[in-house]
CSV table of C-alpha atoms and ligand atoms in Angstrom, one decimal:
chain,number,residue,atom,x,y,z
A,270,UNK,CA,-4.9,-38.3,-19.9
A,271,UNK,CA,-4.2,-40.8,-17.0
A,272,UNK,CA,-5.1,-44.1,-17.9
A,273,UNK,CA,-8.2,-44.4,-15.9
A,274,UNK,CA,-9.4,-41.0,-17.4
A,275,UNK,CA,-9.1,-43.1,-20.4
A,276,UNK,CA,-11.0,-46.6,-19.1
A,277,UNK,CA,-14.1,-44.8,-18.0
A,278,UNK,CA,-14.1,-42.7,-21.5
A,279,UNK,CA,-14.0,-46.0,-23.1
A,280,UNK,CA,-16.5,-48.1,-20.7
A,281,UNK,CA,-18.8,-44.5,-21.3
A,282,UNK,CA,-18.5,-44.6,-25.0
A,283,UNK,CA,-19.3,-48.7,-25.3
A,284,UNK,CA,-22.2,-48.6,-22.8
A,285,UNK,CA,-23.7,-46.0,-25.2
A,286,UNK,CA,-22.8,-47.4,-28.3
A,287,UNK,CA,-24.9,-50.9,-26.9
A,288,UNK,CA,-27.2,-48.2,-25.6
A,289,UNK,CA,-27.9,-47.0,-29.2
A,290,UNK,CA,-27.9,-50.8,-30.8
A,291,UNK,CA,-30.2,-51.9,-28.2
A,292,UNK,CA,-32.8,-49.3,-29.1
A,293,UNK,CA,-32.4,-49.2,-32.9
A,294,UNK,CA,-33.0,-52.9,-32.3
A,295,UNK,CA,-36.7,-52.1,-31.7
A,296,UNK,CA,-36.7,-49.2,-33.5
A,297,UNK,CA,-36.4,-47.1,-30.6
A,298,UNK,CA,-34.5,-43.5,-30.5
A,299,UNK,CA,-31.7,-43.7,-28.7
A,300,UNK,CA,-32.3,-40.3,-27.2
A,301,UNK,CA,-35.3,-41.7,-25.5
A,302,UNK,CA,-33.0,-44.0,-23.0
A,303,UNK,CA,-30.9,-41.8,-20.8
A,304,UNK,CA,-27.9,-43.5,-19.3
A,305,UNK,CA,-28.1,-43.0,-15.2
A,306,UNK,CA,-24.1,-43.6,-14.2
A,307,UNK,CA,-24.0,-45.3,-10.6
A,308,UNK,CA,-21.3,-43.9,-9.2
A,309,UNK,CA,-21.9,-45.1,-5.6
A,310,UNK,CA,-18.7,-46.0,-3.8
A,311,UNK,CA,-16.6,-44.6,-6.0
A,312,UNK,CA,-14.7,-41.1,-5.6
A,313,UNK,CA,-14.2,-37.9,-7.5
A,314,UNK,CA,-11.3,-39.6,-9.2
A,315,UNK,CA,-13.2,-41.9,-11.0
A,316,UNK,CA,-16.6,-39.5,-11.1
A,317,UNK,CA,-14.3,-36.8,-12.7
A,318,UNK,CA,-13.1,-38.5,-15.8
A,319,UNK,CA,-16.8,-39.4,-16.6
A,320,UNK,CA,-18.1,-35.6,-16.0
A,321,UNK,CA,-14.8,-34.5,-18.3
A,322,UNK,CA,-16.0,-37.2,-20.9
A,323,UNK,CA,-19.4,-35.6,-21.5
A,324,UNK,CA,-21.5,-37.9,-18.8
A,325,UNK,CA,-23.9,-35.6,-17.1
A,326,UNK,CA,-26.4,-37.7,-15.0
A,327,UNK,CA,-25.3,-40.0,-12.2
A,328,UNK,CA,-27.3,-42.2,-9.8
A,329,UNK,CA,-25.9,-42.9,-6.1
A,330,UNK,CA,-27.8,-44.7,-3.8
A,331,UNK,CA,-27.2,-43.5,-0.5
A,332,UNK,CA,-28.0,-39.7,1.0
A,333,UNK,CA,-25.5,-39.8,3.4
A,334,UNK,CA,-22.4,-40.8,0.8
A,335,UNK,CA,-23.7,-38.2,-1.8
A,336,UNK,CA,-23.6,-35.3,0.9
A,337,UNK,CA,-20.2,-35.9,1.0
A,338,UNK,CA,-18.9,-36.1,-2.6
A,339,UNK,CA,-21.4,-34.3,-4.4
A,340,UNK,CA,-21.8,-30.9,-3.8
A,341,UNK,CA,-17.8,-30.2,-4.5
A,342,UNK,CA,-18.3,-31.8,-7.7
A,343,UNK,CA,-21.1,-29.6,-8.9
A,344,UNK,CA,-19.2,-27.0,-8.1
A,345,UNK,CA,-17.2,-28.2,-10.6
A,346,UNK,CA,-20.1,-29.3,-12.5
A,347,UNK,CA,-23.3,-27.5,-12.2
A,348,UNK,CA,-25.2,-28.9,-14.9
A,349,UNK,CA,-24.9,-32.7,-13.5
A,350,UNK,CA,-28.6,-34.1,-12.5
A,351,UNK,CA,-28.5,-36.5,-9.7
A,352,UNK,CA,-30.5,-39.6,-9.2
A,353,UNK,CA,-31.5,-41.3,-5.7
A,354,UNK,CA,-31.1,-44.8,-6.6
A,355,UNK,CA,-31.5,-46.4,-3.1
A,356,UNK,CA,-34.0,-46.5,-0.2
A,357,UNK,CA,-34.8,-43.4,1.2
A,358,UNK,CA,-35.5,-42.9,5.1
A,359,UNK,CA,-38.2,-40.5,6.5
A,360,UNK,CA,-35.1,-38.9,8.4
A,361,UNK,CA,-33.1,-38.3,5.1
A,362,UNK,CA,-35.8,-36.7,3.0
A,363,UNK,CA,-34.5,-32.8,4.0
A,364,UNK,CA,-31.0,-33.6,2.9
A,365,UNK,CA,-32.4,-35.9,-0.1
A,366,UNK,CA,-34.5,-33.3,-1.4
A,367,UNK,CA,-31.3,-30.6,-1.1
A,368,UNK,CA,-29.2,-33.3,-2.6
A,369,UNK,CA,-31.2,-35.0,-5.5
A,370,UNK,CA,-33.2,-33.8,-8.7
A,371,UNK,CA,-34.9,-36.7,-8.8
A,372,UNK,CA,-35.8,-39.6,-5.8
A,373,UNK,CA,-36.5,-43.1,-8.1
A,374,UNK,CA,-37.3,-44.8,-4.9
A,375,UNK,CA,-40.8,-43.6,-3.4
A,376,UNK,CA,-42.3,-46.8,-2.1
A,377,UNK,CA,-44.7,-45.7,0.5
A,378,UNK,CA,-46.9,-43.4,1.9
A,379,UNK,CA,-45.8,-41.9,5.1
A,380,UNK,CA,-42.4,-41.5,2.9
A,381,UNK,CA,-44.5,-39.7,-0.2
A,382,UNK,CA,-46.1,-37.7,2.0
A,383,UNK,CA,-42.7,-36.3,4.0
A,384,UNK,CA,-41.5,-35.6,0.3
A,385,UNK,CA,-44.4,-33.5,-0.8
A,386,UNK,CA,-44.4,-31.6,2.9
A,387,UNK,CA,-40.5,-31.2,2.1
A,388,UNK,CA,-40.6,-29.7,-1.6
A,389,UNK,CA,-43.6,-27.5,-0.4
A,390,UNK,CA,-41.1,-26.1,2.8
A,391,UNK,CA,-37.8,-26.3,0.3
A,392,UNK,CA,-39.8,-24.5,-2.8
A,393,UNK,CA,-38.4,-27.4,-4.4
A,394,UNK,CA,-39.7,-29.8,-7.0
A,395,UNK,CA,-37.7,-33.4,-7.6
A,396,UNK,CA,-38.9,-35.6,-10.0
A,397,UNK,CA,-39.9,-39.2,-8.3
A,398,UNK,CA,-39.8,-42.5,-9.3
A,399,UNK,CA,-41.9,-45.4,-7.5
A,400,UNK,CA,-40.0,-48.6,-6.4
A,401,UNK,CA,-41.9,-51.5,-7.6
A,402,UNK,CA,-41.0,-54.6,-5.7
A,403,UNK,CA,-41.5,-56.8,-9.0
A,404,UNK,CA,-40.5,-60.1,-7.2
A,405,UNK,CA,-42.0,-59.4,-3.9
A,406,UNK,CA,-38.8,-59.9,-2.2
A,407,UNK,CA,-39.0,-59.6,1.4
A,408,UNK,CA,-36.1,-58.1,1.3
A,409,UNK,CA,-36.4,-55.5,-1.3
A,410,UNK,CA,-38.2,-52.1,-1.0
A,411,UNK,CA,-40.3,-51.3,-3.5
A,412,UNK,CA,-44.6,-51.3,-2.9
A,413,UNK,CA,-46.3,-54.8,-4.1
A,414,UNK,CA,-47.1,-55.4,-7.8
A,415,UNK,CA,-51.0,-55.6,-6.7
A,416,UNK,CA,-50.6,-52.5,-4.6
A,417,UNK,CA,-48.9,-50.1,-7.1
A,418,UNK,CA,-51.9,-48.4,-9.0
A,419,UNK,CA,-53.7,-47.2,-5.4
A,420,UNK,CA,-50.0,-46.0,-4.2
A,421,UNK,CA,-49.8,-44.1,-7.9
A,422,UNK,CA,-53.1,-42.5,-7.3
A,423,UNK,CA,-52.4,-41.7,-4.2
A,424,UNK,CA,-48.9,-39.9,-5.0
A,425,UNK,CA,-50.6,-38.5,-8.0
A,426,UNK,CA,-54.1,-37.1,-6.3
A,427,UNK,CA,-53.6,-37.1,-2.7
A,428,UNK,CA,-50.1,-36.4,-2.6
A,429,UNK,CA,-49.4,-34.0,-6.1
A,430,UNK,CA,-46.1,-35.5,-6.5
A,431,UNK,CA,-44.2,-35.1,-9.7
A,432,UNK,CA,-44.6,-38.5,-10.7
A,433,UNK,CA,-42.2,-39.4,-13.8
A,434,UNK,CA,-42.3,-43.0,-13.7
A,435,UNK,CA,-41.6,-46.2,-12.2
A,436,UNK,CA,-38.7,-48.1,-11.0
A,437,UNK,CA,-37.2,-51.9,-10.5
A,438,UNK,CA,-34.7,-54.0,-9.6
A,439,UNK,CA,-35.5,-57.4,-10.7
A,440,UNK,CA,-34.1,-61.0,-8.4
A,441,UNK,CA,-31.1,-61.6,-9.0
A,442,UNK,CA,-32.0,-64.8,-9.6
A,443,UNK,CA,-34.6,-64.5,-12.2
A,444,UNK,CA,-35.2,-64.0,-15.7
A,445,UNK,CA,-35.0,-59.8,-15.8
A,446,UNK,CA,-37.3,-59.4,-18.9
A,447,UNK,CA,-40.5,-60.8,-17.1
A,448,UNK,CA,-39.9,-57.7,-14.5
A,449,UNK,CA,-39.3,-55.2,-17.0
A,450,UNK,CA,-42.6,-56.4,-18.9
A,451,UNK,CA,-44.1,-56.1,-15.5
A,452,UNK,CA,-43.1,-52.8,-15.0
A,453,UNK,CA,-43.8,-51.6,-18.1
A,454,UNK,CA,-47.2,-52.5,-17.7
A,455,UNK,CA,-48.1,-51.1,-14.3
A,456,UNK,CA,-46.7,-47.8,-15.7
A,457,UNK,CA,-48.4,-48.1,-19.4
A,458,UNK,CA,-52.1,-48.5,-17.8
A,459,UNK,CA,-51.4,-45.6,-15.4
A,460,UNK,CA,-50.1,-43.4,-17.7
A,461,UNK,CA,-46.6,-43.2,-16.6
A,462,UNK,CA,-43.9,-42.5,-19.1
A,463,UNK,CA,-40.5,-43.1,-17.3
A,464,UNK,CA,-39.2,-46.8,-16.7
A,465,UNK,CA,-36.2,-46.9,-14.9
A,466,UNK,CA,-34.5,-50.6,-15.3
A,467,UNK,CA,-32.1,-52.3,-16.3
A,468,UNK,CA,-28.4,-52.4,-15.0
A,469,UNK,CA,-24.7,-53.4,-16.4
A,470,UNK,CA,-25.8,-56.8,-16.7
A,471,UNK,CA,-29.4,-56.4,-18.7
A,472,UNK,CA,-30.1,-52.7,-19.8
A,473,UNK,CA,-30.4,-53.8,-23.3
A,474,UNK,CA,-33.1,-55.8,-22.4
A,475,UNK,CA,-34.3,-53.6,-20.3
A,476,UNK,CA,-34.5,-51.0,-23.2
A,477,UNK,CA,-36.0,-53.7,-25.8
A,478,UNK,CA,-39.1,-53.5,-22.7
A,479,UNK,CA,-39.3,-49.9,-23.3
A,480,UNK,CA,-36.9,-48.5,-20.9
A,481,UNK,CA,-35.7,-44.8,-20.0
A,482,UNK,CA,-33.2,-44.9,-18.0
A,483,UNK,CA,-31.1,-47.7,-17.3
A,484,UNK,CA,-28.5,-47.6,-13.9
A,485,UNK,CA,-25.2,-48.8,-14.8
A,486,UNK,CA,-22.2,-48.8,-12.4
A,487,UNK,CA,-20.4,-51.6,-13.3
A,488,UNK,CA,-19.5,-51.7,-17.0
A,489,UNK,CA,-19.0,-47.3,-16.6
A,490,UNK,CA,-16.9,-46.9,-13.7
A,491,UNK,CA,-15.2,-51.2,-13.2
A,492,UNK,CA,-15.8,-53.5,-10.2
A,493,UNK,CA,-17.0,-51.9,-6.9
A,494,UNK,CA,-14.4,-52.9,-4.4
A,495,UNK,CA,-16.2,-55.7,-1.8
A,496,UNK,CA,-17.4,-53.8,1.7
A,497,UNK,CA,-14.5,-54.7,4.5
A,498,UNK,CA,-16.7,-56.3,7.2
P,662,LIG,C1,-25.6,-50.4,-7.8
P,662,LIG,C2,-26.9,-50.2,-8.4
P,662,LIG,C3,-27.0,-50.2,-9.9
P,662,LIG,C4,-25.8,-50.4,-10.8
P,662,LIG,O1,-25.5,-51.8,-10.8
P,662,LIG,P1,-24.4,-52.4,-11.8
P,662,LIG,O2,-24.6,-53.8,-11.8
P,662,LIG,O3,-23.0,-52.0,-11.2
P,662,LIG,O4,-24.6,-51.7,-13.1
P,662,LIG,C5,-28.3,-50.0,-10.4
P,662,LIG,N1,-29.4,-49.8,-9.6
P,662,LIG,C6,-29.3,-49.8,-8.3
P,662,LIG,C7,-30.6,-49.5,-7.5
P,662,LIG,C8,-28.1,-50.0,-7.7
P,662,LIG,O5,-28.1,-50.0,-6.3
């Protein structure tokens, strides 16, 4: 065992050991909170030792990068279930919907309605998420806090997605657990079940608000190396 086999067996076992605490600190099963490893950027030399230490589902946030590392790896792998963690673009959704088992980051309608037209064509069904732009950050995709139940009704009805649950990213900026709460909410009084929040820096709050997935890159696979501009 090389010693980054070793780090990201150790950084897996500790993120799920607070994974557990966090959860049993609200009385929560652990097995209710599934641990979505964001391996975005990183290669097959540091997505390996996670697969070899048990990890099986992994979150990466653009199409393009995932086309190109992924489908060796399940090779190698089969039974790994991958997450779209970032925005999704109308002229990705073919490739995204080969790629991904589930899409967290539905967030409008032209883009639900390419998905559904694509899983009818592809005979494929990928679980989705809706982005919820919690801080309405121009910047941010994600539909508006006051807009999310007609976009959930219309994915659900209009659009017969399978709908799992909803997604966030909180500002960076700003107090995560008023987000979560948020989220939680939306998704409680339309009947969604899946919260997907919380990253290296606040998935045990995230999970004390009820989440089921929490995206952590960081504290599993180290520092992302900074873009070269
Ligand atoms: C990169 C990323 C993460 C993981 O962030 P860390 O702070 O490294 O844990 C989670 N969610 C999304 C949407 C991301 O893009």
């Amino acid at each position: 065992m090389n010693d980054l086999t070793d780090d990201i067996s150790k950084n897996l076992t500790a993120v799920k050991n607070k994974i557990a605490a966090a959860a049993a600190s609200v009385s929560r099963n652990p097995e209710t909170v599934s641990l979505v490893a964001v391996s975005k950027v990183f290669g097959a030399d540091r997505i390996r030792p996670a697969i070899d230490a048990g990890q099986r589902l992994f979150g990466e946030n653009r199409v393009q990068e995932a086309e190109e590392k992924w489908p060796a790896l399940r090779e190698v792998c089969p039974e790994t279930v991958l997450h779209l963690i970032g925005p999704l673009q109308r002229n990705k959704v073919k490739k995204a919907v080969q790629l991904f088992d589930v899409i967290e980051t539905v967030d409008r309608e032209r883009l639900a309605r390419a998905l559904a037209d694509e899983m009818g064509q592809a005979g494929k069904s990928v679980g989705c998420f809706i982005q919820v732009n919690t801080g309405a950050e121009p910047q941010k995709a994600g539909i508006l806090p006051p807009d999310a139940d007609d976009f959930i009704k219309l994915c659900r009805d209009t659009y017969d997605l399978p709908l799992r649950g909803l997604m966030c990213i909180p500002p960076i900026d700003e107090e995560p657990s008023l987000h979560f709460a948020l989220l939680a909410k939306i998704a409680e009084r339309n009947g969604l079940k899946g919260l997907s929040m919380g990253m290296s820096s606040d998935f045990e709050t995230a999970i004390a608000f009820g989440a089921t997935h929490v995206r952590v890159g960081t504290a599993v696979f180290g520092p992302r190396p900074k873009p070269v501009p």
